Tab-separated table of C-alpha atoms and ligand atoms in Angstrom:
chain	number	residue	atom	x	y	z
A	1	MET	CA	-102.726	113.050	148.979
A	2	LYS	CA	-105.924	115.165	149.252
A	3	LEU	CA	-108.551	115.441	146.703
A	4	ASP	CA	-110.081	119.049	146.671
A	5	TYR	CA	-113.957	118.667	145.285
A	6	ARG	CA	-117.069	120.369	144.809
A	7	VAL	CA	-120.384	118.886	145.279
A	8	VAL	CA	-123.334	119.008	143.173
A	9	TYR	CA	-126.739	117.786	144.066
A	10	SER	CA	-129.508	116.755	142.080
A	11	HIS	CA	-132.413	114.783	141.456
A	12	ARG	CA	-130.578	111.369	140.266
A	13	LYS	CA	-129.822	108.192	142.129
A	14	THR	CA	-126.408	107.250	141.655
A	15	VAL	CA	-123.260	109.326	142.119
A	16	GLY	CA	-121.035	110.370	138.937
A	17	LEU	CA	-117.266	112.180	139.006
A	18	SER	CA	-116.249	114.427	136.461
A	19	VAL	CA	-113.290	116.167	136.345
A	20	GLU	CA	-113.627	119.565	134.675
A	21	ARG	CA	-111.612	121.807	132.412
A	22	ASP	CA	-109.862	123.920	134.999
A	23	SER	CA	-109.124	120.232	136.414
A	24	SER	CA	-111.243	120.724	139.517
A	25	ILE	CA	-113.184	117.568	140.196
A	26	VAL	CA	-117.082	118.086	140.229
A	27	VAL	CA	-119.237	115.259	142.200
A	28	ARG	CA	-122.618	114.885	140.905
A	29	ALA	CA	-124.898	113.638	144.297
A	30	PRO	CA	-128.389	112.524	145.016
A	31	ILE	CA	-129.852	115.608	146.945
A	32	GLY	CA	-129.647	113.960	150.592
A	33	MET	CA	-126.771	111.812	150.351
A	34	SER	CA	-124.344	111.994	153.344
A	35	GLU	CA	-120.841	113.857	153.209
A	36	ASP	CA	-119.605	110.241	154.182
A	37	LYS	CA	-120.698	108.023	151.804
A	38	ILE	CA	-120.066	110.941	149.057
A	39	ARG	CA	-116.495	111.108	149.885
A	40	ALA	CA	-116.128	106.857	150.325
A	41	ALA	CA	-117.426	107.335	146.580
A	42	VAL	CA	-114.346	109.789	145.940
A	43	GLN	CA	-111.911	107.784	147.392
A	44	ALA	CA	-112.615	104.239	145.685
A	45	LYS	CA	-112.095	106.419	142.668
A	46	ARG	CA	-108.987	108.354	143.447
A	47	LEU	CA	-107.114	106.644	141.348
A	48	TRP	CA	-109.011	107.437	138.168
A	49	LEU	CA	-109.098	111.428	139.129
A	50	TYR	CA	-105.440	111.812	140.429
A	51	THR	CA	-104.683	109.852	136.653
A	52	LYS	CA	-107.241	112.072	135.268
A	53	VAL	CA	-106.540	115.528	136.978
A	54	ASN	CA	-102.837	114.927	136.285
A	55	HIS	CA	-103.088	113.585	132.482
A	56	LYS	CA	-105.301	117.056	131.973
A	57	GLN	CA	-102.619	119.416	133.108
A	58	LYS	CA	-99.558	117.437	131.670
A	59	TYR	CA	-101.676	117.116	128.041
A	60	PRO	CA	-104.331	119.642	127.488
A	61	PRO	CA	-106.704	118.978	124.713
A	62	ARG	CA	-104.932	120.541	121.228
A	63	ALA	CA	-106.180	120.306	118.127
A	64	ALA	CA	-104.027	120.458	115.461
A	65	ARG	CA	-103.054	123.878	114.154
A	66	LYS	CA	-104.754	124.920	111.120
A	67	GLU	CA	-102.598	125.827	108.515
A	68	PHE	CA	-105.321	127.074	106.148
A	69	VAL	CA	-105.267	124.521	103.031
A	70	THR	CA	-107.572	122.788	101.260
A	71	GLY	CA	-109.023	120.040	102.685
A	72	GLU	CA	-109.235	121.146	106.693
A	73	THR	CA	-112.281	121.252	108.483
A	74	LEU	CA	-113.885	124.018	110.394
A	75	LEU	CA	-116.319	123.387	113.192
A	76	TYR	CA	-119.519	125.340	112.701
A	77	LEU	CA	-122.540	125.059	114.721
A	78	GLY	CA	-121.498	121.382	115.948
A	79	ARG	CA	-120.358	120.148	112.219
A	80	ASN	CA	-117.509	120.372	110.472
A	81	TYR	CA	-117.104	121.970	107.300
A	82	ARG	CA	-114.359	121.842	104.326
A	83	LEU	CA	-112.204	124.221	103.228
A	84	GLU	CA	-111.273	125.330	100.145
A	85	ILE	CA	-108.259	127.326	98.785
A	86	THR	CA	-109.643	128.713	95.630
A	87	SER	CA	-107.964	130.458	92.816
A	88	ARG	CA	-111.116	132.643	92.354
A	89	ASP	CA	-108.421	136.065	93.953
A	90	GLU	CA	-111.641	138.435	93.151
A	91	LEU	CA	-113.678	136.248	96.344
A	92	PRO	CA	-113.905	138.710	98.890
A	93	GLY	CA	-113.438	137.468	103.044
A	94	VAL	CA	-114.973	134.073	103.155
A	95	ARG	CA	-117.640	132.391	101.280
A	96	PHE	CA	-119.598	129.615	103.431
A	97	HIS	CA	-122.357	127.815	101.662
A	98	SER	CA	-121.371	123.904	102.205
A	99	GLY	CA	-118.135	124.558	103.194
A	100	PHE	CA	-115.846	127.559	103.542
A	101	GLN	CA	-114.113	129.451	100.644
A	102	ILE	CA	-111.403	132.050	100.644
A	103	SER	CA	-109.051	132.965	97.720
A	104	ARG	CA	-105.333	132.269	97.848
A	105	ARG	CA	-104.578	135.665	97.435
A	106	ASN	CA	-106.569	135.909	101.278
A	107	GLN	CA	-105.049	133.034	102.815
A	108	PRO	CA	-102.510	134.505	104.468
A	109	ILE	CA	-104.944	136.396	106.514
A	110	ALA	CA	-107.024	133.530	106.696
A	111	ALA	CA	-106.963	133.227	110.641
A	112	ARG	CA	-108.470	136.869	110.442
A	113	LEU	CA	-110.814	136.851	107.992
A	114	LEU	CA	-112.166	133.580	109.629
A	115	ARG	CA	-112.266	134.828	112.819
A	116	GLU	CA	-114.142	138.168	111.898
A	117	TRP	CA	-116.900	135.727	110.086
A	118	TYR	CA	-117.552	133.675	113.412
A	119	VAL	CA	-117.982	137.499	114.961
A	120	GLN	CA	-120.529	138.371	112.454
A	121	ARG	CA	-122.226	135.032	112.905
A	122	ALA	CA	-121.704	135.502	116.481
A	123	GLN	CA	-123.542	139.202	116.450
A	124	GLU	CA	-126.225	137.707	114.253
A	125	LYS	CA	-127.641	134.833	115.555
A	126	LEU	CA	-127.023	135.328	119.596
A	127	PRO	CA	-129.269	138.645	119.768
A	128	PRO	CA	-132.562	137.015	118.837
A	129	ARG	CA	-132.027	133.511	121.337
A	130	VAL	CA	-130.833	135.470	124.001
A	131	LYS	CA	-133.688	138.022	124.313
A	132	ALA	CA	-136.406	135.120	123.795
A	133	PHE	CA	-134.666	132.637	126.633
A	134	ALA	CA	-134.644	136.528	128.401
A	135	GLU	CA	-138.095	136.992	127.925
A	136	ALA	CA	-138.980	133.259	129.265
A	137	LEU	CA	-136.860	133.544	132.110
A	138	GLY	CA	-138.137	136.886	132.897
A	139	VAL	CA	-135.056	138.437	133.423
A	140	THR	CA	-133.592	141.950	131.626
A	141	TYR	CA	-129.973	142.756	130.419
A	142	ASN	CA	-128.366	145.675	128.565
A	143	ARG	CA	-125.828	144.531	125.933
A	144	ILE	CA	-124.782	141.771	124.309
A	145	LEU	CA	-120.690	141.669	123.546
A	146	ILE	CA	-118.904	139.540	121.677
A	147	SER	CA	-115.742	138.682	123.158
A	148	ASP	CA	-112.271	137.353	122.332
A	149	LEU	CA	-111.430	135.413	125.820
A	150	LYS	CA	-110.141	132.600	125.535
A	151	VAL	CA	-110.263	131.405	129.252
A	152	ARG	CA	-114.706	131.804	129.375
A	153	TRP	CA	-117.263	131.023	127.181
A	154	GLY	CA	-119.403	133.202	128.608
A	155	SER	CA	-119.996	135.552	131.590
A	156	CYS	CA	-122.119	138.043	132.943
A	157	THR	CA	-121.201	141.288	134.070
A	158	PRO	CA	-122.548	143.756	137.406
A	159	LYS	CA	-124.269	145.823	134.554
A	160	ASN	CA	-125.808	143.112	133.239
A	161	ASN	CA	-123.952	143.044	130.323
A	162	LEU	CA	-123.663	139.726	128.845
A	163	ASN	CA	-120.460	138.225	127.006
A	164	PHE	CA	-120.137	135.465	124.937
A	165	ASN	CA	-117.028	134.054	123.134
A	166	TRP	CA	-117.402	134.028	119.548
A	167	ARG	CA	-116.016	130.894	119.470
A	168	ILE	CA	-119.227	128.886	120.696
A	169	MET	CA	-120.568	129.643	117.378
A	170	LYS	CA	-118.011	126.212	116.820
A	171	ALA	CA	-120.445	124.407	119.287
A	172	PRO	CA	-123.987	122.847	118.113
A	173	VAL	CA	-126.949	124.764	118.638
A	174	PHE	CA	-128.611	122.864	121.669
A	175	VAL	CA	-124.998	123.947	123.599
A	176	ILE	CA	-124.876	127.354	122.440
A	177	ASP	CA	-128.459	127.996	124.116
A	178	TYR	CA	-127.459	125.820	127.167
A	179	LEU	CA	-124.670	128.860	127.437
A	180	ILE	CA	-126.964	131.804	127.221
A	181	VAL	CA	-129.167	130.246	129.722
A	182	HIS	CA	-126.359	129.361	131.941
A	183	GLU	CA	-125.732	133.205	132.037
A	184	LEU	CA	-129.314	134.435	132.060
A	185	ALA	CA	-130.084	132.197	134.976
A	186	HIS	CA	-126.721	133.682	136.927
A	187	LEU	CA	-129.068	137.126	136.826
A	188	ILE	CA	-131.695	135.001	138.997
A	189	GLU	CA	-129.460	133.144	140.811
A	190	PRO	CA	-125.811	133.923	141.270
A	191	ASN	CA	-123.948	130.659	142.353
A	192	HIS	CA	-124.569	127.075	140.935
A	193	THR	CA	-127.221	126.123	143.545
A	194	PRO	CA	-129.711	123.167	142.693
A	195	ARG	CA	-132.349	126.292	142.094
A	196	PHE	CA	-129.853	127.507	139.404
A	197	TRP	CA	-129.362	124.498	137.548
A	198	ASN	CA	-133.758	123.967	137.913
A	199	ILE	CA	-133.850	127.154	135.762
A	200	VAL	CA	-131.583	125.745	133.467
A	201	SER	CA	-132.409	122.108	132.947
A	202	VAL	CA	-136.323	123.893	132.714
A	203	GLN	CA	-135.160	125.957	129.749
A	204	VAL	CA	-132.617	123.549	127.626
A	205	PRO	CA	-133.983	120.364	128.486
A	206	ARG	CA	-130.851	118.954	126.710
A	207	SER	CA	-128.595	120.806	129.187
A	208	GLU	CA	-127.007	117.979	130.412
A	209	GLU	CA	-125.818	116.560	127.038
A	210	ALA	CA	-124.745	120.321	126.648
A	211	LYS	CA	-122.399	120.165	129.754
A	212	ALA	CA	-121.537	116.712	129.001
A	213	TRP	CA	-120.377	118.504	124.759
A	214	LEU	CA	-118.310	120.924	126.656
A	215	ARG	CA	-116.198	118.421	128.774
A	216	GLU	CA	-115.587	116.434	125.497
A	217	ASN	CA	-115.020	119.577	123.356
A	218	GLY	CA	-114.017	122.063	125.391
A	219	GLY	CA	-110.273	122.316	124.230
A	220	VAL	CA	-111.814	122.764	120.617
A	221	LEU	CA	-113.595	126.176	122.054
A	222	GLU	CA	-110.468	127.030	123.624
A	223	GLU	CA	-108.465	126.815	120.111
A	224	ASP	CA	-108.787	129.525	117.791
A	225	PHE	CA	-110.175	127.242	115.262
B	301	ZN	ZN1	-122.578	129.220	136.037
């Protein structure tokens, strides 16, 4: 059996292997390491990699489906907040204070109301951050679009429109910043070259931590709630 992998070179001392969300293998290697040495490092871990790749396909990480009952928790900016279904039927939509409140009358449409609430938060919180990072990077963009595509967290289009999935509002702020800078950096460098990662890590010092968070919690961002 052959293992396909992608090599990302950076200023590091050791080889790191990871299996991405789409089950592809990424090898993080020190700049200048020979192809033979990289291949050997992959071979040494091949059993672990096969298990990880196949496990992911058979059992995609999925959060339990929400029923929108009192006591369930919802992720917002990296923290879990308690949901309460209240008898206060006059409550319009979603109320968020130190937790989420939805009226019993609105419970059947809770999923829609919450999605609208997250989209609104994205529309309000993302543009100022995108603007600040774009200025820091010296890039210009056309429009910011909040999308509902589950497959991607963010993307940029040929017209320099930036797309962000509303589900990224579930992630901690440093992860959101990483996703914003990732897309903006593509306006300078289209490919994931060492130069690209350099640009990203200068703007987001916690970018490695953000990538690790996404590897661990990517499934959460694929779920609606
Ligand atoms: Zn990218």
